[in-house]
Every structure is written in C-alpha cells, then in structure tokens.
Amino acid sequence: MGTEVTSAAEISKPLLSAENAEEKIPPWKEQITVRGLLVSALLGSLFCIITHKLNLTVGVIPSLNVAAGLLGFFFVKSWTELASRIGLWSKPFTRQENTVIQTCVVACYGLAFSGGFGSYMLSMDQRTYELIGADYPGNRAEDVKNPSLGWMIGFMFVVSFLGLFSLVTLRKVMVIDYKLTYPSGTATALLINSFHTSTGAELAEKQVRCLGKYLSISFFWSCFKWFFSGVGDSCGFDNFPSLGLVAFKNTYLPVRMFYFDFSPTYVGCGLICPHIVNCSVLLGAIVSWGFLWPFISTKAGNWYPDNLGSSDFKGLYGYKVFIAISLILGDGLYNLIKIVIITVKEIVNARSKQTSLPLVVSPQDDASSHLLTEEKLREETFIKDSIPSWFAASGYIGLAAISTAVIPNIFPQMRWYLVLACYIVAPALAFCNSYGTGLTDWSLASTYGKIGLFIFASLIGSKGGVIAGLAACGVMMSIVSTAADLMQDFKTGYLTLSSPKSMFVSQLIGTALGCVIAPLTFWLYWTAFDIGSPDGVYKAPYAVIYREMAILGVEGFSALPEHCLELCCGFFVAALAINLLRDVTPTTVSKYIPIPMAMAVPFYIGAYFAIDMFVGTVILFVWEQLNKKEADDYAGAVASGLICGDGIWTVPSAILSIFRIDPPICMNFVPSS
C-alpha cells in the first residue's frame, strides 16, 4: 500500500489557445507512434524504479504525471529537432502524441504501486513471516509465498487489464454527462496544451533544463554519498546527526530518530506534496517518536516483557504496527463513506438536473462563442472514435474467465468461486472509486483492497485465510485503481482533443509494459538489497502491516499486547474525528488540520524522512513568498529532477551490490567525550 499524493487544479481559462485551436487533429492510429512507445518504455522503467524505492522506504508516492508529460515532451521534441538538423524528415510532434506518451507512462508505473510489490505481495514472503514470528497466533509457515518473476508477471497479466474494460463504456457519462472534474487529469491537459504553443514550448524547454540540472545534481550527490556509506546501516550521510546526537538517539528507543539524511528523493517529495501533507507527516513523527513510543517504552516489564527484540510483536513493535493500522483504517473508512455519500448525492442531483458538480468555468464575455465552439469540438472528437460496448463487455468477461481459472493455480487458497465473486462486484466498486476520484482527486484503491482483504481472510479462516485475503486485496486494488486511472486519462484526452481509441490502446500498451517492467525493476531491488529488514534502508513497512491485517481478519484481536486495543480504538476514533473536523470547519481553518493517513506513515517507519519532506516544503514556502510565479513554474521540475536523479542512481547502486562491491569509507559520528 502507498499513499499516492496528487494536487487539484482549478481550471478557469480556455484549455486551447487561439494558435492551436484550428490545428488538424490526426487520426487515432497516428497519435500512437513508435518513438512515443520507445519513450514510454524508457520513462516507465525509470518511474517504476522510483515508485518501488518510495514504496519500499516510506510509502508516500507523489504524482509523477507532470514529470511524465514534461520528459515525454523533451525526448520527442529533441528527436524531431535533431532529425531536422541532420536532414531527416520526422513527423510533427502533436499534443495528442504527448498525451498518449503520458498516459502510457502513468499506466506502466501505476502498476508498481497497485501491484503491491511493497505491500500485499511482499506480505506473503518468508522475511515478513519471520519478522512477525513463528509463534505469533495466526502466523503460519504454510502461509508463505516468496517473490518469483514467473508468478508475479503472470499475476500482473491476469488481474491488471480488467479495470480497463470494466468502465470504458461509461466514459461519456463520466466525462461529458456528469462533467466530473478529475483535477489531476485536467491539470495535466492544461500542461500539455501549454507545451504545444510557442510560449508554452519555450517555458517547457526551460523547465526541462531545470529538471536536467537538478537530476544531475541529485545523481552525483547520491553517488558521492555512496562512497561514505560503508558496510551495514550505521555509516554515511544517511546517519548524519544533523539535529544533534540527542535528537538522533533516544534514551528509550534503540533506533535513529530525528535527523536530516540528505535524501534528494524525500526533499523532492516535499516540494511536490501539498504543505499540509508534509506538515502532517512531521506531526505524526513528533507525536509517535517524540512522545508516544518513549512513553510506552517506560512500561516495559509492566505492559509487555522487557527482554523482547526490537521487532517482536508482543512488545513495542506491536504497538507501532497496530496503531499505524488504526489510523490508516480510520482515515480510509471515513473517506470511503464520505465519497460514497457524495457519489450517491451527485448521481441523484444529475438525474434531477440539479447537479452542483464542479464545472470548467466559462467566462461570460466576447470569447464565450469561441469557448462553446471549443467545447463542441472536444465532445465531437471524444464521441467519434467510440469503443463498442460489446467489445468492452466481452473483454471483461473473457479476462475474468481466464483470471478465475489462473489465480487458484497461483494461490491455491483462493478458490475459483471467490475470484469470480470479486469480478462480479468489482465493476460497482470501480465505478464508485472512479466517480469519487473525479470529484475529489483522491483514489481509495488501497481502501477497497483492505476491505477485500478482511472479508476474504475471515471467510477462509485459519487455514489459508492470510494468503487468500492478500490475494483478494491484490485483485480488488488492481481493478479499482486502473479503472480510476483510465477515467483520469480520458479526461486528459478529452481536453487535449485526443481520440478515446488512442487513449485506450495506450493504456493497454502501458499496462502490458507495466506487467513486465514493474516485476523486473522490483526484482532488481529484491536481488540487490536486504528488502524487509527493520534496520535496513528498504524496510518495506507496509509488508508487515498488510500481513498483520490479514492475521487480524483471521484471528481477531486476541494477539494484541496489553492496552494496545484501547490505544488502537482511540487513534481510530481520532482519525474519524480529525477528518470530520476537516470537513465541517471553514477552509481557512481546515487547511491547517492534519491528514491522519499522512500522520500514520512515520508512526511505523520513523521520523527521518519527515524531516527531509519538511525541508522540501519549507524551501517551497519560502520560494513562493519570494517569487510565486517562478515557484509555480519550476518547483515541479526541480522536484522531479531530485527524485529522478536519486532514482537513476539506484540502478548502478544495485549493480554494485549484486557484484558485492562495497563502499570504501564508513563515515560515523560519536560524542566528543
């Protein structure tokens, strides 16, 4: 599971400028090009590496849509300019092709998130089983399935395409009839449309240069840090006590706490994520590692035995995991109920023609006739290349039949009729998630996955319920996630005059690429690094959390440490209350109220990345105060460069690790006396 962070954009101006409103729209087959697919595969691989790194470390994944559109523009534009200079003819680069590339890349790296490589899939492995403990109630040695390229790729192929077919026939209803906003899709369309104007292209080139500059800085800084990181996890800049040794080491806890670890990735995340997300993460770190865990540590020998290891669920570790789960479930449940209520209300209003959905604001001036013509052109383009209902229905039924037959062979605990039950209810859940995403820009794919996890784990029971629950989580999460992504991209295509057929085909191609690239890039991490070690860099925090959820679904609350259930109930209610407070207070107040889901992440992982992200948000805040336009134009490029540069360094770092080439220097810090 990960927390994918996106930001909404209010569109209050024409999406097409005068200079490109009269352009000739290429046929849908010409919008998909060989060069575009090559660029998509390259960027998809890079973003899969970045997503895996974030999933296996902190679980906070910023939206990389802007970076995908920007880098796609850069690569193809560079190719066309190079070809013209050497006398080769090259097809003009259109915004439709740019949209297809962005869609393909997002579909590819999206599977690195919804594929569960850092959550439900990794929860099945031997390391997670051993971490929880062989004597832990409900944690059976039979419920272990270690990662393997064969079954991971096969599982990806049989579950990842159904979401695309489940709602494709409703694209006109969602985009044109209900006029759902899909803020991220709208913002991406505005960005791509601006690239393909003279002024927008000039800004895009400056943004690309900025991205390249910070990508290089991030890459070489990560390389420089490696030389001092030594062997093990106690050396280098990742252990730099930047806030002092007292903050770095806590009297009660045998772990590192508050320090800045000079990570370009997390600073970049802080630049992209909204200020409230970064501040919520820091607040969660302070509450947990500053107060709660030191307090519970003083109860060792009273609430729990004082001779337990740092990863024993009968001790402090159990409190960390289950309180984090309580916050996550409380936040997810509240938002699920909220979005279902909003969805039902808006559908009823739409049917009575009293809808109050957020619309694209149309200025009532001399340009109104141009805007009406523009909207008519978009609707004609969007409706023209329709995808037949029979094709979507037969595709869904055929893929569901194949999946129903194959999944029980991969996971024998998951009976065929249970898989079939998933596919019967999945379209309704996919519709709810897509509709809610269109209204709020918040996908609840992981929440639907957790619901499937609990239901199927409890249905199967102690003999196989853990694996069955995790597999069901994967099926549900994949369908509802890809369906929401598809509708988001349809909104982008609608606003960039891209054909629905080209968008759908690019989604299929991107998903197929992701089914191969996401497992392969994960395998790079799995082979090179110590994945899942609680003291390592790649802790894979959600692997333990998801397995514990499955065990909880099977065993109930009997295995919790003393007073843990009371604390969990308190934080669960607190998550509901905080969310309710955010909704009932005015915007001027609610924008300062923290987000429980973001607060939950450092409860389990630690406080170090919260400092990095807060540094990023402080940089952005100061930048906005000094020059807001410059910050709006270039902050995304700087953040993408920092994240991509550090992500690229992961590849040579993994290769060095595979060949057992260790850093030559161990930089460590001790008190002077």
XYZ file of C-alpha atoms in Angstrom:
673
model
C 0.000 0.000 0.000
C 1.140 3.505 -0.624
C -0.217 6.947 -0.207
C -0.225 8.485 -3.633
C -0.358 12.252 -3.304
C -1.854 14.425 -6.006
C -2.875 18.050 -6.088
C -6.005 19.542 -7.537
C -6.024 22.297 -10.109
C -8.871 24.711 -10.705
C -9.301 25.464 -14.388
C -10.704 28.890 -15.027
C -9.422 29.677 -18.523
C -9.635 28.182 -22.022
C -7.695 24.959 -22.382
C -6.971 25.638 -26.046
C -5.187 28.750 -27.171
C -6.055 30.575 -30.370
C -2.895 29.387 -32.119
C -3.665 25.678 -31.696
C -7.454 25.718 -31.736
C -7.504 25.377 -35.537
C -4.934 22.585 -35.753
C -5.707 19.445 -37.688
C -6.422 16.533 -35.372
C -4.514 13.425 -36.520
C -6.380 10.084 -36.827
C -6.185 7.917 -33.730
C -3.665 5.488 -35.235
C -1.265 8.352 -35.993
C -1.437 9.529 -32.381
C 0.347 6.303 -31.354
C 3.899 6.287 -32.727
C 6.925 4.013 -32.444
C 9.036 6.840 -30.998
C 6.304 7.546 -28.455
C 6.204 3.916 -27.342
C 10.004 3.784 -27.010
C 9.972 6.936 -24.883
C 7.088 5.490 -22.826
C 9.027 2.278 -22.135
C 12.110 4.259 -21.085
C 10.239 6.637 -18.790
C 8.016 3.830 -17.492
C 11.127 1.912 -16.386
C 12.563 4.984 -14.643
C 9.317 5.784 -12.828
C 8.844 2.132 -11.794
C 12.291 2.256 -10.151
C 11.358 5.485 -8.353
C 7.957 4.136 -7.254
C 9.499 0.920 -5.905
C 12.065 2.914 -3.959
C 9.384 5.058 -2.354
C 7.122 2.049 -1.725
C 9.909 0.105 -0.031
C 11.058 3.012 2.126
C 8.250 5.377 3.171
C 5.145 4.546 1.131
C 4.445 8.188 0.179
C 4.314 8.430 -3.612
C 3.890 11.860 -5.224
C 2.148 12.179 -8.572
C 4.672 11.915 -11.411
C 2.182 12.819 -14.168
C 3.734 16.242 -14.694
C 7.223 14.755 -14.939
C 5.934 12.157 -17.428
C 4.372 14.826 -19.650
C 7.414 17.101 -19.373
C 10.026 14.414 -20.082
C 7.911 12.954 -22.893
C 7.808 16.402 -24.491
C 11.570 16.806 -24.037
C 12.585 13.454 -25.558
C 10.364 13.600 -28.635
C 10.957 17.314 -29.222
C 14.712 16.718 -29.006
C 14.428 13.894 -31.519
C 12.408 15.951 -34.016
C 14.850 18.879 -33.763
C 17.862 16.584 -34.172
C 16.270 14.892 -37.171
C 15.577 18.241 -38.855
C 19.174 19.388 -38.307
C 20.663 16.307 -39.971
C 18.190 16.470 -42.838
C 15.865 13.625 -41.858
C 12.118 14.033 -42.105
C 10.206 13.494 -38.897
C 6.509 13.626 -38.161
C 5.445 16.763 -36.275
C 5.091 16.282 -32.545
C 1.465 16.871 -31.540
C -0.166 17.289 -28.165
C -2.167 14.140 -28.915
C 1.080 12.143 -29.145
C 2.304 13.857 -25.970
C -0.927 12.811 -24.233
C -0.540 9.211 -25.404
C 3.037 9.075 -24.051
C 1.981 10.488 -20.679
C -0.923 8.023 -20.484
C 1.291 5.061 -21.361
C 3.932 6.032 -18.780
C 1.371 6.520 -15.992
C -0.282 3.177 -16.794
C 3.132 1.497 -16.639
C 4.433 2.930 -13.372
C 0.958 2.779 -11.810
C 1.345 -0.998 -11.606
C 4.449 -0.564 -9.461
C 2.049 0.986 -6.930
C -1.174 -1.032 -7.354
C 0.789 -4.245 -8.000
C 1.525 -4.472 -4.297
C 5.283 -5.000 -4.590
C 5.764 -3.098 -1.353
C 2.538 -4.193 0.329
C 0.238 -7.210 -0.156
C 2.559 -9.160 -2.479
C 5.577 -8.716 -0.229
C 3.447 -9.584 2.819
C 3.499 -13.206 1.707
C 7.283 -13.689 1.815
C 9.448 -15.612 4.298
C 11.108 -12.492 5.720
C 7.782 -10.940 6.735
C 6.625 -14.246 8.228
C 9.813 -14.478 10.303
C 9.635 -10.810 11.291
C 6.186 -11.295 12.812
C 7.331 -14.502 14.497
C 6.718 -18.225 14.032
C 4.976 -18.425 17.449
C 2.672 -15.476 16.735
C -1.006 -16.626 16.713
C -2.333 -16.948 13.168
C 1.099 -16.563 11.513
C 1.528 -19.971 9.847
C 4.561 -21.245 7.943
C 2.144 -22.581 5.292
C 1.038 -19.013 4.507
C 4.304 -18.089 2.786
C 4.879 -17.404 -0.909
C 8.211 -15.851 -1.812
C 8.519 -13.446 -4.763
C 9.312 -15.044 -8.107
C 9.374 -13.378 -11.505
C 7.235 -16.112 -13.051
C 4.202 -15.933 -10.809
C 4.443 -12.158 -10.274
C 4.368 -11.422 -14.020
C 1.603 -13.979 -14.535
C -0.487 -12.499 -11.724
C 0.004 -8.992 -13.105
C -1.214 -10.035 -16.548
C -4.361 -11.795 -15.316
C -5.554 -9.005 -12.959
C -4.302 -5.708 -14.397
C -6.418 -5.392 -17.553
C -9.890 -5.977 -16.111
C -10.161 -2.478 -14.667
C -9.654 -1.014 -18.147
C -12.633 -2.941 -19.558
C -14.912 -2.521 -16.546
C -15.838 1.140 -17.082
C -14.728 2.064 -20.597
C -18.344 2.172 -21.824
C -19.151 4.824 -19.186
C -16.525 7.309 -20.383
C -19.128 9.628 -21.983
C -21.303 9.521 -18.851
C -18.410 10.328 -16.537
C -16.625 12.966 -18.622
C -19.358 14.690 -20.676
C -22.709 13.998 -18.990
C -21.651 14.319 -15.344
C -18.785 16.682 -16.242
C -16.573 15.263 -13.498
C -13.552 17.452 -12.869
C -10.735 14.877 -12.427
C -8.413 17.663 -11.216
C -5.113 15.853 -11.927
C -6.260 14.892 -15.421
C -7.415 18.457 -16.087
C -4.156 19.936 -14.794
C -2.138 17.527 -16.962
C -4.199 18.512 -20.013
C -3.580 22.198 -19.323
C 0.131 21.477 -19.048
C 0.287 19.508 -22.317
C -1.804 22.082 -24.183
C 0.543 24.829 -22.994
C 3.612 22.867 -24.192
C 2.331 22.954 -27.750
C 2.149 26.729 -28.053
C 5.121 28.959 -28.803
C 5.214 30.489 -25.307
C 4.428 27.178 -23.632
C 7.142 25.355 -25.562
C 9.653 27.997 -24.506
C 8.690 27.558 -20.836
C 8.742 23.757 -21.243
C 12.309 23.899 -22.567
C 13.346 25.992 -19.559
C 11.598 23.529 -17.250
C 13.390 20.620 -18.917
C 16.762 22.345 -18.487
C 15.896 22.946 -14.831
C 14.866 19.300 -14.422
C 18.087 18.112 -16.087
C 20.199 20.357 -13.865
C 18.714 19.064 -10.621
C 18.628 15.497 -11.927
C 22.403 15.712 -12.450
C 22.942 17.289 -9.026
C 20.811 14.595 -7.367
C 22.540 11.743 -9.233
C 26.084 12.892 -8.427
C 25.162 13.693 -4.824
C 23.764 10.171 -4.387
C 26.938 8.780 -5.941
C 29.055 10.918 -3.587
C 27.056 9.738 -0.547
C 27.626 6.089 -1.507
C 31.406 6.356 -1.050
C 30.922 7.155 2.667
C 28.130 4.679 3.442
C 30.410 1.753 4.366
C 29.089 -1.742 5.114
C 25.876 -2.101 7.097
C 23.425 0.631 8.049
C 25.328 2.768 10.553
C 27.579 4.763 8.215
C 27.328 7.731 5.869
C 25.154 10.783 5.364
C 22.058 8.636 5.964
C 23.157 8.638 9.615
C 24.277 12.267 9.839
C 23.119 13.641 13.241
C 22.190 16.990 11.696
C 19.934 17.907 14.643
C 22.414 16.686 17.270
C 23.165 13.305 18.786
C 20.427 13.687 21.428
C 17.741 14.006 18.734
C 19.450 11.287 16.686
C 19.434 8.738 19.528
C 16.603 8.401 22.034
C 17.177 7.198 25.596
C 14.334 4.690 25.427
C 14.427 3.542 21.810
C 17.293 1.639 20.147
C 16.678 3.388 16.828
C 17.631 6.556 14.990
C 15.047 9.290 15.279
C 15.105 12.982 14.344
C 17.753 13.821 11.767
C 18.117 15.059 8.193
C 19.548 12.305 5.990
C 20.284 14.433 2.894
C 17.942 12.405 0.652
C 17.131 14.195 -2.643
C 14.113 11.908 -3.142
C 12.330 12.920 0.056
C 13.207 16.597 -0.353
C 11.731 16.332 -3.867
C 8.601 14.695 -2.424
C 8.331 17.627 -0.031
C 8.432 20.047 -2.977
C 5.634 18.194 -4.816
C 3.337 17.186 -1.953
C 0.968 19.823 -0.521
C 2.201 21.679 2.564
C -0.459 20.062 4.754
C 0.733 16.566 3.796
C 4.341 17.342 4.715
C 3.327 19.017 7.972
C 1.038 16.073 8.812
C 3.929 13.655 8.307
C 6.142 15.732 10.612
C 3.378 15.990 13.229
C 2.926 12.212 13.127
C 6.676 11.769 13.648
C 6.662 14.118 16.654
C 3.579 12.521 18.259
C 4.858 8.963 17.823
C 8.653 9.119 18.169
C 8.760 12.204 20.344
C 6.083 11.247 22.882
C 4.115 8.020 22.381
C 6.862 5.432 21.837
C 9.127 6.817 24.607
C 6.109 6.688 26.969
C 5.215 3.096 26.059
C 8.900 2.144 26.372
C 8.765 3.123 30.057
C 6.039 0.459 30.515
C 8.388 -2.373 29.551
C 8.084 -5.080 32.202
C 4.557 -3.900 33.024
C 2.558 -3.809 29.787
C 4.885 -6.206 27.986
C 8.076 -8.197 28.749
C 11.190 -6.010 28.851
C 13.525 -8.539 27.219
C 11.933 -8.607 23.759
C 13.688 -7.770 20.496
C 13.050 -4.559 18.564
C 10.859 -6.409 16.028
C 8.833 -8.594 18.412
C 5.081 -8.065 18.045
C 4.493 -8.827 21.698
C 6.414 -5.664 22.600
C 6.775 -2.058 21.415
C 6.875 -3.158 17.763
C 3.306 -4.439 18.068
C 2.085 -1.052 19.279
C 3.807 0.667 16.345
C 2.208 -1.585 13.736
C -1.335 -1.752 15.096
C -1.666 1.933 15.984
C -0.475 2.799 12.450
C -3.083 0.358 11.069
C -5.787 2.027 13.187
C -5.011 5.477 11.778
C -4.895 4.144 8.206
C -8.199 2.260 8.556
C -9.934 5.169 10.299
C -8.906 7.605 7.574
C -9.767 5.142 4.791
C -13.166 4.240 6.232
C -14.148 7.879 6.709
C -13.167 8.848 3.173
C -14.874 5.772 1.723
C -18.170 6.615 3.428
C -17.787 10.282 2.508
C -17.164 9.590 -1.178
C -19.998 7.039 -1.398
C -22.379 9.642 0.069
C -21.088 12.329 -2.329
C -21.368 9.935 -5.269
C -24.971 8.949 -4.474
C -25.928 12.570 -3.876
C -24.392 13.802 -7.127
C -25.937 10.994 -9.184
C -29.372 11.827 -7.763
C -28.799 15.528 -8.488
C -27.614 14.777 -12.019
C -30.717 12.729 -12.736
C -32.944 15.516 -11.464
C -30.893 18.017 -13.468
C -29.989 19.898 -10.325
C -26.337 18.958 -10.335
C -23.845 21.082 -8.479
C -20.735 19.347 -9.776
C -17.608 21.477 -10.185
C -17.523 22.654 -13.771
C -14.981 24.286 -16.040
C -15.673 27.986 -15.591
C -16.808 29.616 -18.832
C -16.200 33.369 -18.924
C -19.295 35.262 -19.994
C -17.670 37.713 -22.392
C -16.863 38.096 -26.100
C -14.910 34.831 -26.027
C -17.950 32.778 -24.937
C -18.813 31.768 -28.507
C -15.238 30.546 -29.031
C -15.462 28.517 -25.832
C -18.736 26.945 -26.933
C -17.184 26.018 -30.281
C -14.175 24.609 -28.471
C -16.373 22.504 -26.177
C -18.386 21.226 -29.142
C -15.173 20.203 -30.920
C -13.958 18.347 -27.820
C -17.252 16.468 -27.489
C -17.327 15.527 -31.180
C -13.760 14.249 -31.007
C -14.455 12.344 -27.795
C -17.596 10.659 -29.171
C -16.363 10.000 -32.731
C -13.921 7.145 -32.067
C -16.189 5.163 -29.793
C -15.236 1.855 -28.197
C -18.074 -0.657 -28.776
C -19.935 -1.834 -25.691
C -19.852 -5.424 -26.906
C -16.060 -5.246 -27.114
C -15.727 -3.943 -23.556
C -18.222 -6.456 -22.152
C -16.740 -9.450 -23.958
C -13.227 -8.308 -22.995
C -14.168 -8.105 -19.317
C -15.968 -11.465 -19.327
C -13.152 -13.196 -21.213
C -10.429 -11.774 -18.967
C -12.468 -12.582 -15.840
C -12.852 -16.193 -17.014
C -9.103 -16.516 -17.636
C -8.285 -14.908 -14.297
C -10.783 -17.123 -12.446
C -9.034 -20.185 -13.865
C -5.442 -18.973 -13.363
C -5.430 -17.308 -9.923
C -6.288 -20.511 -7.971
C -3.220 -22.102 -9.607
C -1.029 -19.242 -8.333
C -2.755 -19.063 -4.917
C -4.443 -22.413 -4.118
C -6.008 -20.844 -1.003
C -8.077 -18.571 -3.263
C -10.910 -20.746 -4.555
C -12.237 -20.106 -8.066
C -15.695 -19.094 -6.854
C -14.145 -16.460 -4.587
C -12.227 -15.000 -7.539
C -15.469 -14.973 -9.544
C -17.223 -13.172 -6.678
C -14.522 -10.475 -6.811
C -15.161 -9.876 -10.505
C -18.932 -9.720 -10.048
C -18.775 -6.883 -7.500
C -15.631 -5.185 -8.879
C -17.310 -3.021 -11.590
C -19.579 -1.392 -8.982
C -16.624 -0.631 -6.727
C -14.592 0.583 -9.721
C -17.423 2.979 -10.603
C -17.539 4.331 -7.030
C -13.776 4.847 -6.967
C -13.686 6.476 -10.419
C -16.600 8.759 -9.598
C -15.065 9.722 -6.272
C -11.699 10.390 -7.937
C -13.436 12.628 -10.451
C -14.942 14.672 -7.623
C -12.107 14.755 -5.091
C -8.942 13.608 -6.930
C -8.496 11.033 -4.155
C -8.295 7.370 -5.220
C -9.274 4.927 -2.483
C -7.921 1.841 -4.247
C -5.983 0.699 -1.180
C -9.100 1.082 0.990
C -11.143 -1.166 -1.310
C -8.221 -3.596 -1.277
C -8.216 -3.696 2.542
C -11.970 -4.366 2.573
C -11.414 -7.356 0.282
C -8.515 -8.456 2.476
C -10.580 -8.539 5.681
C -13.644 -10.152 4.090
C -11.783 -12.985 2.360
C -9.381 -13.612 5.250
C -12.332 -14.047 7.623
C -14.283 -16.202 5.109
C -11.421 -18.664 4.547
C -10.389 -18.752 8.206
C -7.204 -20.021 9.785
C -6.300 -22.498 7.044
C -5.213 -20.284 4.165
C -7.082 -17.104 5.066
C -3.926 -14.973 5.226
C -2.792 -15.724 1.654
C -6.368 -15.681 0.305
C -7.014 -12.285 1.904
C -3.811 -10.793 0.495
C -4.548 -12.186 -2.982
C -8.101 -10.796 -2.865
C -6.654 -7.443 -1.825
C -4.485 -7.512 -4.961
C -7.406 -8.335 -7.243
C -9.673 -5.591 -5.871
C -6.944 -2.962 -5.625
C -5.791 -3.558 -9.203
C -9.270 -3.253 -10.732
C -10.426 -0.127 -8.912
C -7.032 1.591 -9.340
C -6.700 1.033 -13.105
C -10.357 1.997 -13.678
C -9.838 5.347 -11.911
C -6.569 5.953 -13.785
C -8.309 5.242 -17.093
C -11.050 7.793 -16.447
C -8.477 10.335 -15.301
C -6.636 9.853 -18.601
C -9.872 10.009 -20.597
C -10.426 13.460 -19.066
C -6.914 14.478 -20.163
C -7.588 13.112 -23.659
C -10.942 14.907 -23.839
C -9.301 18.257 -23.078
C -6.363 17.726 -25.474
C -8.573 16.532 -28.368
C -7.039 13.070 -28.226
C -9.003 10.104 -29.551
C -10.548 7.783 -26.940
C -9.284 4.853 -29.008
C -5.693 6.083 -28.849
C -6.070 6.659 -25.108
C -7.494 3.182 -24.545
C -4.855 1.491 -26.686
C -2.068 3.441 -24.973
C -3.495 2.329 -21.613
C -3.442 -1.286 -22.811
C 0.154 -0.936 -24.047
C 1.264 0.852 -20.873
C -0.400 -1.808 -18.716
C 1.288 -4.584 -20.709
C 4.649 -2.835 -20.294
C 3.990 -2.423 -16.580
C 3.165 -6.128 -16.167
C 6.745 -6.876 -17.242
C 8.720 -3.781 -16.205
C 7.260 -3.440 -12.679
C 8.193 -7.019 -11.629
C 11.617 -6.763 -13.306
C 12.524 -3.494 -11.595
C 11.242 -4.869 -8.276
C 13.430 -7.940 -8.832
C 16.408 -5.594 -9.123
C 15.737 -4.378 -5.575
C 14.935 -7.868 -4.286
C 18.212 -9.283 -5.639
C 20.487 -6.397 -4.678
C 19.199 -5.211 -1.304
C 18.053 -6.620 2.014
C 14.349 -5.972 1.484
C 12.203 -6.024 4.608
C 14.944 -5.708 7.211
C 13.588 -3.466 10.000
C 17.065 -1.976 10.468
C 17.849 -1.578 6.770
C 17.193 1.128 4.191
C 14.392 -0.769 2.435
C 12.179 -1.636 5.403
C 9.113 -2.359 3.225
C 6.893 -1.041 6.050
C 3.547 -1.974 4.539
C 4.514 -5.632 4.070
C 4.250 -6.210 7.833
C 1.160 -4.020 8.127
C -0.752 -5.883 5.404
C 0.153 -9.326 6.779
C -0.954 -8.216 10.231
C -4.246 -7.009 8.753
C -4.799 -10.445 7.213
C -3.954 -12.179 10.514
C -6.291 -9.772 12.304
C -9.063 -10.748 9.870
C -8.498 -14.418 10.700
C -7.644 -14.322 14.432
C -9.356 -11.205 15.750
C -7.778 -9.036 18.468
C -6.579 -11.784 20.805
C -2.890 -11.423 19.906
C -2.538 -7.715 20.681
C -0.200 -6.569 23.524
C -1.740 -5.211 26.736
C -3.645 -1.910 26.333
C -2.878 -1.977 22.587
C -6.553 -2.440 21.664
C -7.562 0.577 23.739
C -4.877 2.723 22.106
C -5.880 1.456 18.652
C -9.535 2.330 19.290
C -8.502 5.773 20.475
C -6.445 6.515 17.373
C -9.144 5.029 15.098
C -11.749 7.376 16.601
C -9.235 10.241 16.447
C -8.768 9.648 12.701
C -12.549 9.807 12.186
C -12.852 12.937 14.340
C -9.970 14.751 12.604
C -11.454 14.034 9.178
C -14.884 15.193 10.328
C -13.323 18.367 11.718
C -11.597 18.985 8.377
C -14.958 18.793 6.601
C -17.127 20.865 8.951
C -14.732 23.760 9.549
C -14.232 26.642 7.092
C -11.441 26.289 4.535
C -9.427 28.975 6.297
C -9.287 26.656 9.332
C -9.419 23.179 7.761
C -6.320 23.781 5.636
C -4.305 23.711 8.878
C -5.852 20.467 10.212
C -3.552 17.455 9.649
C -4.353 14.408 7.497
C -4.469 11.176 9.565
C -3.286 8.938 6.687
C -0.133 11.043 6.292
C 0.386 11.106 10.069
C 0.282 7.297 10.182
C 3.276 6.726 7.918
C 6.049 7.823 10.366
C 4.351 6.001 13.281
C 5.831 2.784 11.930
C 8.748 3.820 9.723
C 10.489 6.502 11.749
C 10.918 10.263 11.790
C 13.910 10.753 9.496
C 12.073 11.141 6.165
C 9.589 13.555 7.777
C 12.474 15.978 8.353
C 13.522 15.681 4.681
C 9.994 16.297 3.402
C 9.554 19.223 5.774
C 12.798 20.748 4.436
C 11.272 20.445 0.943
C 8.048 22.143 1.986
C 9.964 24.967 3.738
C 12.016 25.553 0.584
C 8.821 25.707 -1.473
C 7.078 28.014 1.017
C 9.988 30.491 1.052
C 10.244 30.277 -2.747
C 6.521 31.065 -3.085
C 6.893 34.086 -0.815
C 9.832 35.431 -2.824
C 8.556 34.686 -6.346
C 5.291 32.745 -6.607
C 5.191 32.587 -10.402
C 8.707 31.186 -10.594
C 7.871 28.657 -7.888
C 4.697 27.595 -9.728
C 6.613 27.236 -12.994
C 9.714 25.423 -11.777
C 9.027 23.706 -8.413
C 7.652 20.602 -10.142
C 10.685 20.426 -12.438
C 13.129 20.793 -9.521
C 11.296 18.128 -7.504
C 11.113 15.733 -10.463
C 14.829 16.208 -11.121
C 15.729 15.472 -7.485
C 13.532 12.351 -7.419
C 14.610 11.056 -10.853
C 18.344 11.617 -10.243
C 18.279 9.684 -6.976
C 16.133 7.018 -8.648
C 18.592 6.592 -11.518
C 21.449 6.131 -9.037
C 19.550 3.124 -7.628
C 20.423 1.129 -10.768
C 24.261 1.401 -10.547
C 23.972 1.076 -6.755
C 22.063 -2.190 -7.172
C 24.582 -3.479 -9.724
C 27.462 -2.701 -7.338
C 25.592 -4.504 -4.570
C 24.925 -7.564 -6.771
C 28.657 -7.842 -7.507
C 29.404 -7.361 -3.772
C 31.334 -4.129 -4.313
C 31.147 -2.250 -1.016
C 31.644 1.480 -0.394
C 35.272 2.163 0.584
C 34.630 4.521 3.546
C 32.459 4.365 6.649
C 31.657 7.834 7.977
C 30.363 7.622 11.547
C 29.648 10.059 14.387
C 30.266 9.673 18.116
C 30.240 12.115 21.054
C 33.496 14.051 21.532
C 33.732 12.823 25.132
